Coordinates of C-alpha atoms and ligand atoms in Angstrom, one line a residue:
X30 CA 0.0 0.0 0.0
X31 CA 1.3 3.5 -0.8
X32 CA 1.5 6.2 1.9
X33 CA 0.1 8.8 -0.5
X34 CA -1.7 8.9 -3.9
X35 CA -2.1 12.0 -5.9
X36 CA -4.7 11.6 -8.4
X37 CA -5.8 13.5 -11.6
X38 CA -2.6 15.5 -11.6
X39 CA -1.5 17.5 -14.4
X40 CA 2.1 16.7 -14.1
X41 CA 4.7 19.2 -15.5
X42 CA 8.3 18.6 -15.7
X43 CA 11.2 20.3 -17.5
X44 CA 10.5 17.9 -20.5
X45 CA 6.9 16.7 -20.4
X46 CA 3.1 17.7 -19.6
X47 CA 0.8 14.8 -19.0
X48 CA -2.2 13.8 -16.7
X49 CA -1.3 10.7 -14.4
X50 CA -1.3 9.6 -10.8
X51 CA 1.7 9.7 -8.6
X52 CA 2.2 7.1 -5.8
X53 CA 4.4 7.9 -2.8
X54 CA 6.1 5.7 -0.2
X55 CA 8.7 6.5 2.4
X56 CA 9.1 9.9 1.1
X57 CA 9.9 9.0 -2.6
X58 CA 8.0 8.7 -5.7
X59 CA 7.7 4.9 -6.3
X60 CA 5.1 4.9 -9.3
X61 CA 3.6 7.2 -11.8
X62 CA 0.8 5.6 -13.6
X63 CA -2.9 5.7 -14.9
X64 CA -3.8 4.0 -11.7
X65 CA -1.3 3.8 -8.8
X66 CA -3.6 1.8 -6.6
X67 CA -4.7 2.3 -3.0
X68 CA -3.1 4.7 -0.5
X69 CA -3.4 5.8 3.0
X70 CA -3.7 9.4 2.1
X71 CA -5.6 10.5 -1.0
X72 CA -4.8 13.9 -2.6
X73 CA -7.1 15.1 -5.3
X74 CA -5.3 17.3 -7.7
X75 CA -8.2 17.9 -10.2
X76 CA -7.7 21.3 -11.9
X77 CA -4.3 21.7 -10.3
X78 CA -0.7 21.7 -11.8
X79 CA 1.8 19.3 -10.1
X80 CA 5.3 20.5 -10.5
X81 CA 8.7 19.7 -8.8
X82 CA 9.0 21.5 -5.6
X83 CA 10.9 24.7 -6.1
X84 CA 14.7 24.8 -5.5
X85 CA 15.8 28.3 -4.5
X86 CA 19.7 28.1 -5.2
X87 CA 20.4 31.7 -3.8
X88 CA 19.2 32.7 -0.4
X89 CA 20.6 34.5 2.5
X90 CA 19.5 33.4 6.0
X91 CA 21.1 34.6 9.5
X92 CA 24.0 35.7 7.6
X93 CA 26.3 37.8 9.8
X94 CA 26.3 41.5 8.9
X95 CA 28.3 44.4 9.9
X96 CA 27.8 46.4 13.1
X97 CA 24.1 47.2 13.9
X98 CA 22.6 45.3 11.1
X99 CA 20.7 42.0 11.5
X100 CA 19.1 39.8 8.7
X101 CA 15.6 39.5 9.2
X102 CA 15.2 35.8 8.6
X103 CA 16.9 32.8 10.1
X104 CA 16.4 29.3 9.1
X105 CA 13.1 29.0 10.8
X106 CA 11.1 32.1 9.3
X107 CA 13.1 31.9 6.0
X108 CA 12.2 28.2 5.3
X109 CA 8.7 28.8 6.5
X110 CA 8.5 31.5 4.0
X111 CA 9.9 29.2 1.3
X112 CA 7.5 26.5 2.0
X113 CA 4.5 28.9 1.8
X114 CA 5.8 29.9 -1.7
X115 CA 6.1 26.4 -3.2
X116 CA 9.8 25.8 -2.5
X117 CA 11.1 22.7 -1.1
X118 CA 14.9 23.1 -1.0
X119 CA 16.9 26.3 -0.3
X120 CA 20.6 26.8 -0.6
X121 CA 21.7 29.6 1.9
X122 CA 25.3 30.9 2.1
X123 CA 27.7 30.2 4.9
X124 CA 29.9 33.3 5.1
X125 CA 33.6 33.1 5.9
X126 CA 34.5 36.2 7.9
X127 CA 38.3 37.1 7.6
X128 CA 40.4 35.0 9.6
X129 CA 37.8 32.2 10.0
X130 CA 38.5 28.6 9.0
X131 CA 35.9 27.2 6.5
X132 CA 35.2 24.2 8.7
X133 CA 34.3 26.6 11.5
X134 CA 32.0 28.5 9.3
X135 CA 30.2 25.4 8.0
X136 CA 29.9 24.1 11.4
X137 CA 28.4 27.3 12.9
X138 CA 25.9 27.2 10.0
X139 CA 24.8 23.8 10.7
X140 CA 24.3 24.5 14.3
X141 CA 22.1 27.6 13.3
X142 CA 20.1 25.3 10.9
X143 CA 19.5 22.3 13.0
X144 CA 15.9 21.5 13.7
X145 CA 14.9 24.9 12.4
X146 CA 14.1 24.0 8.7
X147 CA 10.6 23.7 7.2
X148 CA 12.3 22.7 3.9
X149 CA 15.5 20.8 2.9
X150 CA 18.7 22.9 2.6
X151 CA 22.3 22.8 1.5
X152 CA 25.0 25.4 1.7
X153 CA 27.2 27.3 -0.7
X154 CA 30.4 28.7 1.1
X155 CA 31.4 32.3 0.6
X156 CA 35.0 32.7 0.4
X157 CA 36.4 36.1 1.6
X158 CA 39.7 35.1 3.0
X159 CA 41.6 32.8 0.5
X160 CA 44.7 32.1 2.5
X161 CA 47.0 29.3 1.5
X162 CA 45.5 27.0 4.2
X163 CA 42.0 27.7 3.0
X164 CA 42.9 27.1 -0.7
X165 CA 45.4 24.2 -0.2
X166 CA 43.5 22.3 2.5
X167 CA 40.2 23.6 3.6
X168 CA 38.3 24.1 0.4
X169 CA 39.5 20.7 -1.2
X170 CA 38.5 18.9 1.9
X171 CA 35.0 20.5 1.9
X172 CA 34.5 19.9 -1.7
X173 CA 35.0 16.2 -1.3
X174 CA 32.6 16.3 1.8
X175 CA 29.8 17.7 -0.5
X176 CA 30.1 21.4 -0.3
X177 CA 30.4 21.5 -4.2
X178 CA 29.8 25.3 -4.7
X179 CA 31.2 28.7 -3.4
X180 CA 30.6 32.3 -3.9
X181 CA 33.1 34.9 -4.5
X182 CA 32.7 38.8 -4.6
X183 CA 34.1 41.4 -6.8
X184 CA 33.0 44.2 -4.7
X185 CA 32.2 45.2 -0.9
X186 CA 35.1 46.2 1.5
X187 CA 34.8 43.2 3.6
X188 CA 34.4 40.5 0.9
X189 CA 36.0 41.6 -2.4
X190 CA 38.7 39.4 -3.9
X191 CA 41.3 40.9 -6.3
X192 CA 42.0 39.4 -9.5
X193 CA 44.9 37.3 -8.2
X194 CA 42.6 35.9 -5.5
X195 CA 39.8 35.3 -8.0
X196 CA 42.2 33.3 -10.0
X197 CA 43.5 31.2 -7.2
X198 CA 39.9 30.4 -6.1
X199 CA 38.9 29.3 -9.8
X200 CA 42.0 27.2 -9.9
X201 CA 41.0 25.3 -6.9
X202 CA 37.5 25.0 -8.3
X203 CA 38.8 23.4 -11.5
X204 CA 41.0 21.0 -9.5
X205 CA 38.4 20.0 -7.2
X206 CA 35.4 20.3 -9.6
X207 CA 33.3 22.8 -7.8
X208 CA 30.9 25.4 -9.2
X209 CA 31.9 29.0 -8.3
X210 CA 29.2 31.7 -8.2
X211 CA 30.4 35.1 -8.9
X212 CA 29.0 38.4 -7.7
X213 CA 30.2 40.5 -10.7
X214 CA 30.2 44.2 -9.9
X215 CA 33.5 46.2 -10.1
X216 CA 34.7 47.5 -6.7
X217 CA 36.8 50.4 -7.7
X218 CA 34.3 51.7 -10.0
X219 CA 31.6 51.6 -7.5
X220 CA 33.9 53.3 -4.9
X221 CA 34.5 56.1 -7.4
X222 CA 31.0 56.6 -8.3
X223 CA 29.9 56.6 -4.7
X224 CA 32.3 59.2 -3.8
X225 CA 31.3 61.4 -6.8
X226 CA 27.5 61.1 -6.0
X227 CA 28.2 61.9 -2.3
X228 CA 30.3 64.9 -3.2
X229 CA 27.5 66.2 -5.2
X230 CA 24.9 65.7 -2.1
X231 CA 23.2 62.8 -3.9
X232 CA 22.7 60.6 -0.8
X233 CA 19.2 59.3 -1.1
X234 CA 18.5 55.5 -1.6
X235 CA 17.9 56.0 -5.2
X236 CA 21.4 57.0 -5.8
X237 CA 22.5 53.4 -4.9
X238 CA 21.2 52.4 -8.4
X239 CA 23.3 55.4 -9.9
X240 CA 26.5 54.2 -7.9
X241 CA 26.4 50.9 -9.8
X242 CA 25.3 51.3 -13.3
X243 CA 25.2 48.3 -15.8
X244 CA 28.5 49.2 -17.3
X245 CA 30.1 48.1 -13.7
X246 CA 28.3 45.0 -13.9
X247 CA 29.3 44.4 -17.7
X248 CA 33.1 45.1 -16.9
X249 CA 33.1 42.7 -14.0
X250 CA 31.2 39.9 -15.9
X251 CA 33.7 40.1 -18.5
X252 CA 36.6 40.0 -16.3
X253 CA 35.1 36.8 -14.4
X254 CA 34.6 35.3 -17.7
X255 CA 38.1 35.9 -18.9
X256 CA 39.5 34.6 -15.7
X257 CA 37.3 31.5 -16.0
X258 CA 38.8 31.0 -19.5
X259 CA 42.5 31.4 -18.3
X260 CA 41.8 28.9 -15.4
X261 CA 39.5 26.6 -17.7
X262 CA 36.8 26.4 -15.2
X263 CA 32.9 26.5 -15.3
X264 CA 31.4 29.5 -13.3
X265 CA 28.2 31.0 -12.8
X266 CA 27.3 34.7 -12.9
X267 CA 24.6 35.3 -10.4
X268 CA 21.8 37.9 -10.2
X269 CA 22.3 39.3 -13.5
X270 CA 20.2 42.6 -14.0
X271 CA 20.2 43.5 -17.6
X272 CA 21.2 43.4 -21.3
X273 CA 24.9 44.6 -20.9
X274 CA 26.2 41.8 -18.6
X275 CA 23.9 39.3 -20.6
X276 CA 25.8 40.2 -23.7
X277 CA 29.0 39.2 -22.1
X278 CA 27.4 35.9 -21.1
X279 CA 26.0 35.2 -24.5
X280 CA 29.4 36.2 -26.2
X281 CA 31.1 33.5 -23.7
X282 CA 28.4 30.9 -24.3
X283 CA 28.9 31.2 -28.1
X284 CA 32.7 30.6 -27.7
X285 CA 31.7 27.3 -26.2
X286 CA 32.6 28.3 -22.6
X287 CA 30.8 26.4 -19.9
X288 CA 29.3 29.4 -18.3
X289 CA 26.1 29.7 -16.4
X290 CA 23.9 32.4 -15.5
X291 CA 21.3 33.3 -12.8
X292 CA 18.5 36.1 -12.6
X293 CA 16.1 37.0 -10.1
X294 CA 12.5 38.4 -9.7
X295 CA 13.7 41.9 -9.0
X296 CA 15.1 42.3 -12.5
X297 CA 11.6 41.3 -14.1
X298 CA 9.5 43.1 -11.5
X299 CA 11.0 46.1 -10.3
X300 CA 13.0 49.2 -12.1
X301 CA 15.4 51.8 -10.5
X302 CA 12.4 54.0 -10.3
X303 CA 11.2 52.0 -7.3
X304 CA 14.3 53.3 -5.4
X305 CA 13.0 56.7 -5.7
X306 CA 10.4 55.8 -3.2
X307 CA 7.5 58.3 -3.0
X308 CA 9.5 61.4 -3.7
X309 CA 13.1 60.6 -3.5
X310 CA 12.4 59.6 0.2
X311 CA 13.6 56.8 2.3
X312 CA 11.0 54.4 1.1
X313 CA 13.3 53.5 -1.7
X314 CA 15.5 51.9 0.7
X315 CA 13.0 49.0 0.6
X316 CA 14.3 48.4 -2.8
X317 CA 18.0 48.6 -2.5
X318 CA 19.7 45.5 -3.6
X319 CA 22.7 44.8 -5.6
X320 CA 23.0 44.8 -8.5
X321 CA 20.2 47.2 -8.5
X322 CA 17.0 46.8 -10.8
X323 CA 17.5 48.7 -14.2
X324 CA 14.8 49.9 -16.5
X325 CA 11.9 48.4 -18.6
X326 CA 14.2 47.8 -21.7
X327 CA 16.5 45.5 -19.3
X328 CA 13.4 43.7 -18.1
X329 CA 12.6 42.9 -21.8
X330 CA 16.1 41.6 -22.1
X331 CA 15.8 39.4 -19.1
X332 CA 12.8 37.9 -20.5
X333 CA 14.7 37.2 -23.7
X334 CA 17.4 35.5 -21.8
X335 CA 15.0 33.4 -19.6
X336 CA 13.4 32.2 -22.8
X337 CA 16.6 31.7 -25.1
X338 CA 18.8 29.7 -22.5
X339 CA 21.1 32.7 -21.6
X340 CA 19.8 32.1 -18.1
X341 CA 20.0 28.7 -16.5
X342 CA 18.4 29.3 -13.2
X343 CA 16.1 31.9 -11.5
X344 CA 16.5 32.3 -7.9
X345 CA 15.2 34.7 -5.4
X346 CA 18.5 36.2 -3.8
X347 CA 16.3 36.5 -0.7
X348 CA 18.4 38.9 1.4
X349 CA 15.8 40.4 3.8
X350 CA 16.2 43.4 6.0
X351 CA 13.5 45.0 8.1
X352 CA 12.6 48.3 7.0
X353 CA 11.1 49.8 10.3
X354 CA 14.0 48.7 12.5
X355 CA 17.1 50.0 14.0
X356 CA 19.0 46.9 13.0
X357 CA 17.5 46.9 9.4
X358 CA 17.3 49.3 6.4
X359 CA 15.9 52.4 8.4
X360 CA 17.8 53.9 11.2
X361 CA 16.7 57.4 12.0
X362 CA 19.8 59.8 11.2
X363 CA 22.3 57.0 10.8
X364 CA 21.8 55.9 7.3
X365 CA 23.1 59.3 6.1
X366 CA 23.7 58.0 2.7
X367 CA 22.6 55.1 0.3
X368 CA 26.0 53.7 1.1
X369 CA 25.0 52.6 4.6
X370 CA 21.7 50.8 3.6
X371 CA 22.0 47.3 3.9
X372 CA 21.7 45.8 0.3
X373 CA 19.1 43.0 -0.3
X374 CA 15.4 42.5 -0.5
X375 CA 13.1 39.7 0.5
X376 CA 11.6 37.4 -2.2
X377 CA 11.8 33.5 -1.2
X378 CA 7.9 33.4 -1.0
X379 CA 7.1 35.4 -4.1
X380 CA 9.8 34.0 -6.5
X381 CA 7.7 31.3 -8.0
X382 CA 4.3 33.2 -8.1
X383 CA 5.9 36.2 -9.9
X384 CA 7.5 33.9 -12.5
X385 CA 4.4 31.8 -13.0
X386 CA 2.3 34.9 -13.4
X387 CA 4.5 37.1 -15.5
X388 CA 6.1 34.2 -17.4
X389 CA 3.6 31.3 -18.0
X390 CA 0.4 33.2 -17.6
X391 CA 1.4 36.1 -19.9
X392 CA 2.8 33.6 -22.4
X393 CA 6.6 34.6 -22.2
X394 CA 7.7 31.1 -21.1
X395 CA 6.3 27.6 -21.2
X396 CA 5.4 25.7 -18.1
X397 CA 8.3 23.2 -18.8
X398 CA 10.8 26.0 -19.0
X399 CA 9.5 27.4 -15.7
X400 CA 10.2 24.0 -14.2
X401 CA 13.8 24.0 -15.8
X402 CA 14.6 27.4 -14.4
X403 CA 13.2 27.0 -10.9
X404 CA 13.9 23.3 -10.0
X405 CA 15.5 21.0 -12.6
X406 CA 18.5 23.2 -13.7
X407 CA 19.4 24.2 -9.9
X408 CA 19.3 20.6 -9.1
X409 CA 21.7 19.7 -11.8
X410 CA 24.0 22.4 -11.5
X411 CA 24.4 22.1 -7.7
X412 CA 24.6 18.2 -7.6
X413 CA 21.2 17.3 -6.3
X414 CA 19.8 15.6 -9.6
X415 CA 17.8 13.4 -9.8
X416 CA 17.1 13.1 -6.1
X417 CA 15.8 16.7 -6.3
X418 CA 14.3 18.9 -9.2
X419 CA 12.0 16.4 -11.0
X420 CA 9.0 14.2 -10.9
X421 CA 10.4 10.6 -11.7
X422 CA 10.4 7.2 -10.0
X423 CA 13.1 7.2 -7.3
X424 CA 13.0 10.9 -6.8
X425 CA 12.3 12.6 -3.5
X426 CA 8.6 13.3 -3.3
X427 CA 9.1 17.1 -3.4
X428 CA 6.0 18.6 -5.1
X429 CA 4.2 21.8 -5.4
X430 CA 0.5 21.8 -6.4
X431 CA -0.5 25.0 -8.3
X432 CA -3.8 26.5 -8.9
X433 CA -3.2 28.0 -12.1
X434 CA -6.2 30.3 -12.1
X435 CA -6.0 31.6 -8.6
X436 CA -5.8 35.4 -8.5
X437 CA -3.8 36.9 -5.6
X438 CA -2.7 40.4 -4.6
X439 CA 0.7 39.9 -3.1
X440 CA 0.8 41.7 0.3
X441 CA 2.9 41.7 3.2
X442 CA -0.1 40.2 5.2
X443 CA 0.1 37.2 3.2
X444 CA 3.9 36.6 3.8
X445 CA 5.5 34.2 6.2
X446 CA 8.8 35.8 6.4
X447 CA 10.1 38.0 9.4
X448 CA 10.8 40.8 7.3
X449 CA 8.3 43.6 7.7
X450 CA 7.5 44.4 4.0
X451 CA 7.5 42.9 0.7
X452 CA 8.8 44.9 -2.4
X453 CA 6.0 43.5 -4.5
X454 CA 3.2 44.8 -2.2
X455 CA -0.1 45.3 -4.4
X456 CA 1.3 43.3 -7.3
X457 CA -1.5 41.0 -8.9
X458 CA -0.6 37.6 -10.0
X459 CA -2.5 34.7 -11.4
X460 CA -1.3 31.2 -10.2
X461 CA -0.5 30.4 -6.6
X462 CA 0.9 27.4 -4.8
X463 CA -1.8 25.7 -2.7
X464 CA -0.1 22.7 -1.3
X465 CA 3.8 21.9 -0.9
X466 CA 4.9 18.6 -0.2
X467 CA 8.3 17.8 0.9
X468 CA 9.4 14.1 0.7
X469 CA 5.8 13.1 0.7
X470 CA 4.6 15.2 3.7
X471 CA 2.3 18.1 3.3
X472 CA 4.1 21.1 4.6
X473 CA 1.8 23.9 3.4
X474 CA -1.8 23.8 2.5
X475 CA -4.0 26.6 1.4
X476 CA -1.5 29.0 2.9
X477 CA -1.2 27.3 6.3
X478 CA 2.1 26.0 7.4
X479 CA 1.5 22.3 8.3
X480 CA 5.0 20.8 8.7
X481 CA 7.4 21.3 11.5
X482 CA 10.9 22.7 11.8
X483 CA 12.6 19.3 12.4
X484 CA 11.2 18.0 8.9
X485 CA 13.8 19.8 6.7
X486 CA 17.1 17.9 6.3
X487 CA 20.5 18.8 5.0
X488 CA 21.2 17.6 1.6
X489 CA 24.8 16.2 0.8
X490 CA 25.6 17.1 -2.9
X491 CA 27.4 15.5 -5.5
X492 CA 29.3 17.0 -8.5
X493 CA 27.6 19.8 -10.5
X494 CA 26.4 18.9 -13.8
X495 CA 28.8 21.3 -15.2
X496 CA 31.6 18.8 -14.6
X497 CA 29.6 15.7 -15.6
X498 CA 27.9 16.6 -18.7
Ligands
DUC525 N1 24.7 40.1 -3.2 C1 23.8 39.0 -2.9 O1 24.0 38.0 -3.6 N2 22.8 39.3 -2.2 C2 22.4 40.5 -1.7 C3 23.5 41.3 -1.8 C4 24.5 41.0 -2.7 O2 25.5 42.0 -2.9
ZN526 ZN1 25.8 38.8 -4.7
ZN527 ZN1 22.6 37.0 -2.8

């Protein structure tokens, strides 16, 4: 006897769309058939679409910040919000602070996540201090232990790596077969622009966008691609915001480079005008993230890239800071310039509904492409496929049931995060996740969280498909 049968399901994967029943036992899909037979639990999916649970390969939870800044979501609230939004696996970043050993970082992050996860999770490592010990011993050992991806930054005072350091990290990634995610914005150019804007008295949140224009992202993207070519390693450019960095990515892909790219909801649903707030006021801080959202032409470019394969994955870059909070975005009198506003916005819960509505419902992408971008490709590129990211016999029964017709106005009152706002307040979407299933157990039904925080497990990962394909 099955544990659970899902009947009358319109199943959608990255390659197919068909009606069938899904049989689940011990947390895994064990049969897909016209009739899967009796089960203890019956789920009738008439009128619903059944897709692989979302994989959000780029989220920040409980990540240590500088002095007087605290991230709004830890593991519990962040994964609760993920479950509510149809996501069953999240990939947060374990941040190395200067002087820390990577093992120490990873252990601390496991301790923070333990018994606090509503969904499964697996960590990337952020490398900020690539000492000989880190490069020669710690990183190789951690890649072998299943931490097969890391992120590097080309900007930020406390995280930037110079070109020599980037090349060193890329070299280890090639040898050990790890995927490097690159934050591509040029440090010196941003510092120059910031100084110039501040000297002219342009300090409102909106000027964050002017301090890091697309050319800054284009230049860094090209530099990262060139370094990846020199070291002969696949890399992923993350949170790509518009046409100019995309052109660099397309150029490299045409040259046959194994180069991967990610974009995020803010680059299809927001523009730099949002940073102006109501009248160049501090409301704009709610939209400060990096790279910043651009303009409507950039949004068009991003859609082209989501369709034509320039982009491989679509993640939230959930990086939440409360707005009305002394440890968040808004500190009366202290955030005297955009440069002091923490960079990042929430989006773990709204990622899938926004892409569903703006993409599938508006005819810009197919349902199959949606699944590829939000589940199958992240699973493949981060070494979790076919356990995760598909609906197939033997896979984890991680499923999201969608009502493709449900109309919802996004609002803070619907959100399950611990942030105090959503940047998508008032946005109307069609299509909403009505049930999220993690390894066979319903963890969200009709907006109510039904799972517990000890249900999420840590996923040990294998090699990225970038090294096996
Ligand atoms: N990079 C991210 O990936 N997230 C938030 C801020 C940033 O710079
Ligand atoms: Zn980044
Ligand atoms: Zn991020």
